Each structure stands twice: as structure tokens, then as C-alpha cells.
Coordinates of C-alpha atoms and ligand atoms in Angstrom, one line a residue:
M1 CA -71.2 -20.2 -23.8
P2 CA -70.3 -18.6 -20.5
I3 CA -70.7 -21.0 -17.6
A4 CA -73.4 -18.9 -15.9
L5 CA -75.6 -19.1 -19.0
A6 CA -74.9 -22.8 -19.4
R7 CA -75.7 -23.5 -15.7
R8 CA -78.8 -21.3 -16.1
G9 CA -80.0 -23.3 -19.1
V10 CA -79.6 -26.6 -17.3
L11 CA -81.3 -25.4 -14.2
L12 CA -84.1 -23.8 -16.2
A13 CA -84.9 -27.2 -17.8
A14 CA -84.6 -28.9 -14.4
A15 CA -86.9 -26.4 -12.7
A16 CA -89.5 -26.6 -15.4
S17 CA -89.6 -30.4 -15.4
L18 CA -89.8 -30.4 -11.6
A19 CA -92.7 -28.0 -11.6
L20 CA -94.6 -30.6 -13.7
A21 CA -93.4 -33.5 -11.6
V22 CA -94.5 -32.2 -8.2
A23 CA -98.1 -33.1 -7.8
P24 CA -100.3 -30.5 -6.0
A25 CA -100.2 -31.2 -2.2
V26 CA -103.2 -33.5 -1.6
A27 CA -103.2 -32.2 2.0
Q28 CA -103.1 -35.6 3.7
D29 CA -99.3 -36.1 3.5
K30 CA -96.9 -33.7 5.1
V31 CA -94.4 -32.2 2.6
T32 CA -90.8 -32.7 3.7
L33 CA -88.7 -29.6 3.7
R34 CA -85.0 -30.6 3.6
L35 CA -82.8 -27.7 4.3
S36 CA -79.0 -27.9 3.8
T37 CA -76.6 -25.3 5.3
P38 CA -72.9 -25.1 6.0
A39 CA -73.8 -23.5 9.3
T40 CA -73.7 -25.4 12.6
D41 CA -76.8 -26.4 14.6
T42 CA -75.9 -23.7 17.2
D43 CA -75.7 -20.8 14.7
Q44 CA -78.5 -18.3 15.4
R45 CA -80.0 -18.7 12.0
S46 CA -80.2 -22.5 12.4
I47 CA -81.7 -22.2 15.9
A48 CA -84.4 -19.7 14.7
L49 CA -85.4 -21.9 11.7
A50 CA -85.6 -25.0 14.0
E51 CA -87.4 -23.2 16.8
V52 CA -89.6 -20.8 14.9
F53 CA -90.1 -21.9 11.3
G54 CA -90.3 -25.7 11.8
P55 CA -93.1 -25.6 14.5
A56 CA -95.1 -22.9 12.6
V57 CA -95.4 -25.1 9.5
S58 CA -95.7 -28.5 11.3
D59 CA -99.4 -29.0 10.5
F60 CA -98.6 -29.6 6.8
A61 CA -94.8 -29.8 6.5
S62 CA -91.9 -31.6 8.2
Y63 CA -88.9 -29.3 8.5
E64 CA -85.7 -31.4 8.1
P65 CA -82.4 -29.4 8.6
H66 CA -79.0 -30.7 7.6
Y67 CA -76.1 -28.8 9.2
N68 CA -72.4 -28.4 8.4
A69 CA -73.0 -29.0 4.7
S70 CA -73.7 -32.6 5.6
L71 CA -76.4 -33.1 2.8
V72 CA -75.2 -30.7 0.1
A73 CA -71.8 -28.9 -0.3
Q74 CA -71.7 -25.2 0.3
G75 CA -72.6 -23.3 -2.9
S76 CA -74.5 -26.2 -4.4
E77 CA -77.8 -25.8 -2.5
L78 CA -79.5 -23.6 -5.2
E79 CA -78.9 -26.3 -7.8
G80 CA -80.1 -28.9 -5.4
I81 CA -83.4 -27.0 -5.0
A82 CA -83.7 -26.5 -8.8
N83 CA -83.2 -30.2 -9.3
G84 CA -85.6 -31.3 -6.6
D85 CA -82.9 -32.8 -4.3
L86 CA -83.5 -30.1 -1.6
E87 CA -86.4 -27.9 -0.7
M88 CA -84.7 -25.1 1.4
S89 CA -81.4 -23.4 2.0
I90 CA -79.9 -20.3 3.6
T91 CA -78.5 -18.9 0.4
S92 CA -76.5 -15.7 -0.3
A93 CA -76.3 -12.9 -2.8
Q94 CA -72.9 -14.2 -3.6
E95 CA -74.2 -17.6 -4.5
L96 CA -77.1 -16.1 -6.5
A97 CA -74.6 -13.9 -8.3
T98 CA -73.0 -17.0 -9.9
F99 CA -76.3 -17.4 -11.9
F100 CA -77.4 -13.8 -12.0
P101 CA -74.5 -11.3 -11.8
E102 CA -76.8 -8.4 -10.8
F103 CA -77.2 -10.0 -7.4
S104 CA -73.6 -8.9 -6.7
I105 CA -74.9 -5.5 -5.8
F106 CA -76.2 -7.0 -2.5
A107 CA -72.8 -8.6 -1.9
T108 CA -70.7 -5.4 -2.4
G109 CA -68.5 -4.1 0.3
Y110 CA -69.8 -1.2 2.3
V111 CA -73.2 -1.0 0.5
H112 CA -75.6 -2.4 3.1
Q113 CA -75.3 -0.2 6.3
S114 CA -77.2 -2.2 8.9
A115 CA -79.6 -5.2 9.5
E116 CA -82.5 -2.7 9.3
H117 CA -81.2 -1.5 5.9
Q118 CA -81.2 -5.1 4.6
V119 CA -84.8 -5.5 5.6
A120 CA -85.8 -2.2 3.9
V121 CA -84.1 -3.2 0.7
F122 CA -85.5 -6.8 0.7
N123 CA -89.1 -5.5 1.2
N124 CA -88.7 -2.6 -1.4
P125 CA -90.3 -3.0 -4.9
L126 CA -86.7 -2.6 -6.3
M127 CA -86.3 -6.2 -5.2
D128 CA -89.2 -7.6 -7.2
P129 CA -87.4 -8.1 -10.5
F130 CA -84.5 -9.8 -8.7
K131 CA -86.9 -12.2 -6.8
Q132 CA -88.9 -12.9 -10.0
T133 CA -85.8 -13.8 -12.0
V134 CA -84.8 -16.3 -9.3
E135 CA -88.3 -17.8 -9.3
D136 CA -88.6 -18.0 -13.1
E137 CA -85.1 -19.2 -13.9
L138 CA -84.1 -21.2 -10.9
G139 CA -87.4 -22.4 -9.4
V140 CA -86.4 -20.8 -6.1
K141 CA -88.5 -18.4 -4.0
L142 CA -86.6 -16.0 -1.7
L143 CA -88.9 -15.8 1.4
A144 CA -86.9 -13.5 3.8
V145 CA -83.6 -11.8 4.4
M146 CA -81.5 -13.0 7.3
Y147 CA -78.8 -10.9 9.1
L148 CA -75.5 -12.7 9.2
G149 CA -73.6 -9.8 10.6
K150 CA -70.7 -7.4 10.0
R151 CA -67.7 -9.2 8.4
H152 CA -64.3 -8.3 9.8
V153 CA -60.7 -9.5 9.1
N154 CA -59.7 -12.2 11.5
L155 CA -56.0 -13.2 11.4
R156 CA -53.7 -15.9 12.9
Q157 CA -50.9 -13.3 13.2
S158 CA -50.7 -11.2 16.4
K159 CA -51.2 -7.4 16.1
D160 CA -47.5 -6.9 16.7
E161 CA -46.7 -9.2 13.8
L162 CA -49.2 -7.5 11.5
T163 CA -51.3 -4.4 12.3
V164 CA -54.1 -3.9 9.8
T165 CA -54.7 -0.1 9.3
T166 CA -55.3 0.2 5.5
P167 CA -55.8 -2.3 2.6
D168 CA -52.0 -2.0 1.9
D169 CA -51.4 -3.9 5.1
L170 CA -53.3 -6.9 3.7
S171 CA -51.0 -7.2 0.7
G172 CA -49.8 -10.8 0.4
V173 CA -52.1 -11.9 3.2
N174 CA -53.6 -15.3 2.3
L175 CA -57.2 -14.5 3.3
R176 CA -59.7 -17.4 3.0
M177 CA -62.9 -16.3 1.3
P178 CA -65.9 -18.5 0.3
G179 CA -65.6 -20.0 -3.1
T180 CA -67.8 -18.0 -5.5
D181 CA -66.4 -15.2 -7.7
A182 CA -68.2 -12.4 -5.8
W183 CA -66.5 -13.5 -2.6
Q184 CA -63.1 -13.8 -4.2
F185 CA -63.5 -10.3 -5.6
L186 CA -64.4 -8.9 -2.2
G187 CA -61.1 -10.4 -0.9
Q188 CA -59.2 -8.7 -3.6
A189 CA -61.0 -5.4 -3.0
L190 CA -59.8 -5.6 0.6
G191 CA -56.2 -5.7 -0.7
A192 CA -55.6 -9.4 0.3
N193 CA -54.8 -12.5 -1.6
P194 CA -58.1 -14.4 -1.5
T195 CA -58.1 -18.2 -1.2
P196 CA -61.3 -20.2 -1.9
L197 CA -62.2 -22.7 0.8
A198 CA -65.5 -24.2 2.1
F199 CA -66.7 -22.9 5.4
T200 CA -66.5 -26.4 7.1
E201 CA -62.7 -26.4 6.3
V202 CA -61.8 -23.0 7.7
Y203 CA -61.0 -24.0 11.3
T204 CA -58.5 -26.6 10.2
A205 CA -56.9 -24.2 7.6
L206 CA -56.4 -21.6 10.3
Q207 CA -55.1 -24.2 12.7
T208 CA -52.5 -25.6 10.2
G209 CA -51.6 -22.2 8.8
S210 CA -52.7 -23.0 5.3
V211 CA -54.4 -19.7 5.3
D212 CA -53.5 -16.5 7.3
G213 CA -57.0 -15.5 8.1
Q214 CA -60.7 -15.5 7.3
D215 CA -63.6 -12.9 7.4
N216 CA -66.8 -13.7 9.3
P217 CA -68.9 -11.8 11.7
L218 CA -68.1 -12.1 15.4
P219 CA -71.0 -14.5 16.2
T220 CA -69.6 -16.9 13.6
V221 CA -66.0 -16.5 15.0
V222 CA -67.4 -17.6 18.4
D223 CA -69.8 -20.3 17.2
S224 CA -67.2 -22.0 15.0
K225 CA -64.4 -21.4 17.6
F226 CA -62.2 -19.6 15.1
Y227 CA -60.9 -17.6 18.1
E228 CA -59.0 -20.7 19.2
V229 CA -56.8 -20.5 16.2
T230 CA -56.5 -16.8 15.5
Q231 CA -55.0 -13.9 17.4
Q232 CA -56.6 -10.6 16.2
I233 CA -59.7 -9.1 14.6
A234 CA -59.4 -5.8 12.6
L235 CA -63.0 -4.4 12.7
T236 CA -63.1 -3.6 9.0
A237 CA -67.0 -4.1 8.9
H238 CA -66.4 -4.5 5.1
L239 CA -69.7 -6.2 4.5
V240 CA -72.9 -6.1 6.5
D241 CA -73.6 -9.5 5.3
L242 CA -76.9 -11.2 4.6
N243 CA -78.5 -14.5 3.6
Y244 CA -81.9 -15.3 2.1
I245 CA -84.2 -18.1 3.1
A246 CA -84.5 -20.0 -0.2
F247 CA -87.6 -22.2 -0.8
S248 CA -88.5 -24.5 -3.6
K249 CA -91.0 -22.8 -6.0
A250 CA -92.3 -26.2 -7.1
V251 CA -93.2 -27.1 -3.5
W252 CA -94.6 -23.6 -2.9
D253 CA -96.9 -24.0 -5.9
G254 CA -98.2 -27.3 -4.5
L255 CA -99.3 -25.6 -1.2
S256 CA -102.7 -24.1 -0.7
E257 CA -102.9 -20.3 -0.4
E258 CA -103.4 -20.6 3.3
Q259 CA -100.3 -22.8 3.7
Q260 CA -98.3 -20.4 1.5
G261 CA -99.2 -17.6 3.9
V262 CA -98.1 -19.7 6.9
V263 CA -94.8 -20.6 5.3
Q264 CA -94.2 -16.9 4.4
Q265 CA -95.0 -15.7 7.9
A266 CA -92.9 -18.4 9.5
A267 CA -89.9 -17.5 7.4
T268 CA -90.3 -13.8 8.2
D269 CA -90.6 -14.5 11.9
A270 CA -87.6 -16.9 11.9
A271 CA -85.5 -14.3 10.1
E272 CA -86.5 -11.6 12.6
S273 CA -85.8 -13.9 15.6
A274 CA -82.3 -14.7 14.2
R275 CA -81.6 -11.0 13.4
Q276 CA -82.3 -10.0 17.0
A277 CA -80.2 -12.8 18.4
Q278 CA -77.3 -12.1 16.0
L279 CA -77.4 -8.3 16.8
Q280 CA -77.4 -9.1 20.6
K281 CA -74.3 -11.4 20.1
E282 CA -72.5 -8.7 18.1
E283 CA -72.9 -6.4 21.1
E284 CA -71.6 -8.8 23.7
L285 CA -68.9 -10.8 21.9
V286 CA -66.1 -8.2 21.7
S287 CA -65.4 -8.5 25.4
F288 CA -65.8 -12.3 25.3
L289 CA -63.2 -12.5 22.5
E290 CA -60.8 -10.2 24.3
E291 CA -61.1 -12.5 27.4
Q292 CA -60.0 -15.3 25.0
G293 CA -56.9 -13.2 24.3
L294 CA -57.7 -11.8 20.9
E295 CA -56.6 -8.2 20.1
I296 CA -59.6 -6.4 18.6
Y297 CA -59.2 -2.9 17.2
E298 CA -60.5 -0.4 14.6
P299 CA -58.5 0.0 11.4
D300 CA -58.8 3.0 9.2
V301 CA -62.3 2.1 8.0
A302 CA -62.6 5.1 5.8
A303 CA -59.5 4.0 3.9
F304 CA -61.0 0.5 3.5
R305 CA -64.4 1.9 2.4
T306 CA -62.8 4.3 -0.2
H307 CA -60.6 1.6 -1.6
V308 CA -63.2 -1.1 -1.7
Q309 CA -65.8 1.2 -3.4
G310 CA -63.3 2.3 -5.9
V311 CA -62.4 -1.3 -6.9
Y312 CA -66.1 -2.2 -7.3
Q313 CA -67.2 0.8 -9.3
D314 CA -64.8 -0.1 -12.1
S315 CA -65.6 -3.8 -12.0
E316 CA -67.6 -6.2 -14.2
F317 CA -69.9 -6.7 -11.2
A318 CA -70.9 -3.0 -11.2
A319 CA -71.5 -3.2 -14.9
S320 CA -74.2 -5.9 -14.3
W321 CA -76.2 -3.7 -11.8
P322 CA -79.5 -2.5 -13.2
E323 CA -79.5 1.3 -13.7
G324 CA -80.4 3.3 -10.6
V325 CA -80.6 0.4 -8.2
L326 CA -77.5 1.3 -6.2
E327 CA -78.9 4.8 -5.7
Q328 CA -82.2 3.4 -4.5
V329 CA -80.4 1.0 -2.1
N330 CA -78.3 3.9 -0.8
A331 CA -81.4 6.1 -0.3
L332 CA -83.0 3.4 1.8
G333 CA -80.0 3.4 4.2
N334 CA -79.6 7.0 5.0
Ligands
KDO1 C1 -68.6 -18.3 4.8 O1 -68.5 -19.4 4.1 O2 -67.7 -17.6 5.3 C2 -70.1 -17.9 5.1 O3 -70.1 -16.9 6.0 C3 -70.7 -17.4 3.7 C4 -72.2 -17.2 4.0 O4 -72.9 -16.8 2.8 C5 -72.9 -18.4 4.6 O5 -72.8 -19.5 3.6 C6 -72.1 -18.8 5.8 O6 -70.7 -19.1 5.6 C7 -72.7 -20.2 6.4 O7 -74.1 -20.0 6.6 C8 -71.9 -20.5 7.7 O8 -72.1 -19.5 8.6

């Protein structure tokens, strides 16, 4: 049995038993909302959840964030929620794609065009079957889409040593990508040699040279200080990347209708706050990074887009996409 189906079966059983085990909220006690994320406490998404979401639900819930993957390892959060060991996470389409391959459409290079496009797609009825599957089979509710930013290729080598113009220039480059298959595939589609590594290990890997580079948006490059151990950024913008605020369905079902409304609005507001902060940082960080000595330049983005899209359209990932969804997503972006 394929791993994804095996994992799905185990999680389905866990989610079902959890739904029975979580007694309806009796209103007196506050429900504890443990969130685990590999992100730092100074990442804009972390700040928005702590400053917007936490206070908004504080009448009936205690928001308890755990940063730097200190509670649950990156990529294991969804199982944690399904098993009742966690109530929230900042998940990704790439992580969801390990259970439901069709989510890879939202993790495909050069599909999402902007933060606004991500919101239009997440709020469109096309998303309903995707959200329902995650609720029914994983016991996780996707409350809101968060803007992580445009991912670019960030390398240890100087531009003189290695100038990135087309995917051919990344041949043999040991590019760290997050661990799931969808991420590794994106690294291959860029022309690089992808290496799986947890987010919390990236700085050291760059510092020691065990990888040649990584791909994260500019705000992450600054927040995690990757600029201290790299020398260039080729603005490939190969993925306008997103996360979803994931919430335990079992806990959700134990809330009153009014409390559910408060949680939903708090998640939407936190996501919007983080989106605006992240967009603002993307505007201002090129000059900051150049002041730190990094060389930042435009590669042949058209060459990257054409190559990446060609690799995806012939892939097993594309074969899992429901008929017509890509066309609907594209139409929402134009
Ligand atoms: C990363 O590991 O590069 C990544 O950007 C993947 C994202 O999906 C997300 O997990 C992110 O890390 C963390 O939130 C840390 O920023």
C-alpha cells in the first residue's frame, strides 16, 4: 500500500477517535491552542498570530505558540493535530500534498501570481473539495491562507563564481529544499540538485557549506540571517509561496457557533496582518540585503518559468490535479 494511503488510514482512525474523545467545550475552561511552527518568534506570521489571533480568542481559548519546531518537527504538525498532540500549525500545500497529492497544484512553481491571487483562490468555491477532504480525512480545518512570499535562489557562491541566468546554471548546485516530495520536485524543476533539510538546520548547512544554497523569500532570508552565510540572490520568484492556518477539527466541533465565528475571524485578520507586513518587507529588504553585501539580480525569469512549467505538466503531480482546477486558478490571477 502506498505510504500516503497508509498514513491516511492511520490518521483517519486517529482523527475519528479524537472526535469522540474531545468533550464538547463546557464553556468554563479555556481550550488550549498549542501551535507548533519551524518559524522564529520574529517571523511576521508568528507575530501576527501572537498579536492578533491570540488576543481575539482569549475569552475562551489560550493560544500557546511553540517556535523553531521546538514542540513538533517540521512536517509532522498535521499528524500531531490529527492525533490530538497539537491544535494548530502553519501548514503548507507541500505538507498537505504528502497526504493528498492534489494539493501540489498550490505548490507548483509559477502558478500563484501574487498574495492577492492566493486569497482569491483560497476563498473561491474551487477550494471547497480540498478543504473538505482535509477536514474529513485528517481532522484539520484550514482557516486562512498566509502569504509567505516570493521564493528566490539564495547561494553561498558569489555572482562571479556562479551567475544564475537559466536553469542550466543550477545544474549540480546542491540546493536545500524542505523535506517533502513536492518541495524536492520543485528543486529538480529549477534545474538544481535538491537536498532535503529541516528549516532549523539551514543556517548551519549554509555556514559549513554542506549545501550550496536555499530558497526562501527575502523576509525569511533576513529574519533567519541567511544573508550572513550567503553572497547572492537570483530573483527567480519561482514560487509565490503560501501557508495555511491549520486548526484541529475536533476542537472546532467542541466550540459554540459564536466561538467558531470568533476563531475564523481572528485567523482571517491575523493572516491579513501578516500578509501586509510581509509585502512591506519584500519592498524594503532588497536595499537592506545589498547593504549587507549580497549581489541581488534578475535572472532570465521567462526561461525559468518555461522550464519549470514544462517539468510540472508532464509530472505525476499534475496527473493528480482535479480536471479544470488549474484553469480556474489561472483565471483568478489574470
Ligand atoms: C522552509 O522550510 O524553507 C519553509 O519556508 C517551508 C514553509 O512551508 C514553512 O514551513 C517555512 O519554512 C517555515 O514556516 C519557516 O519560515
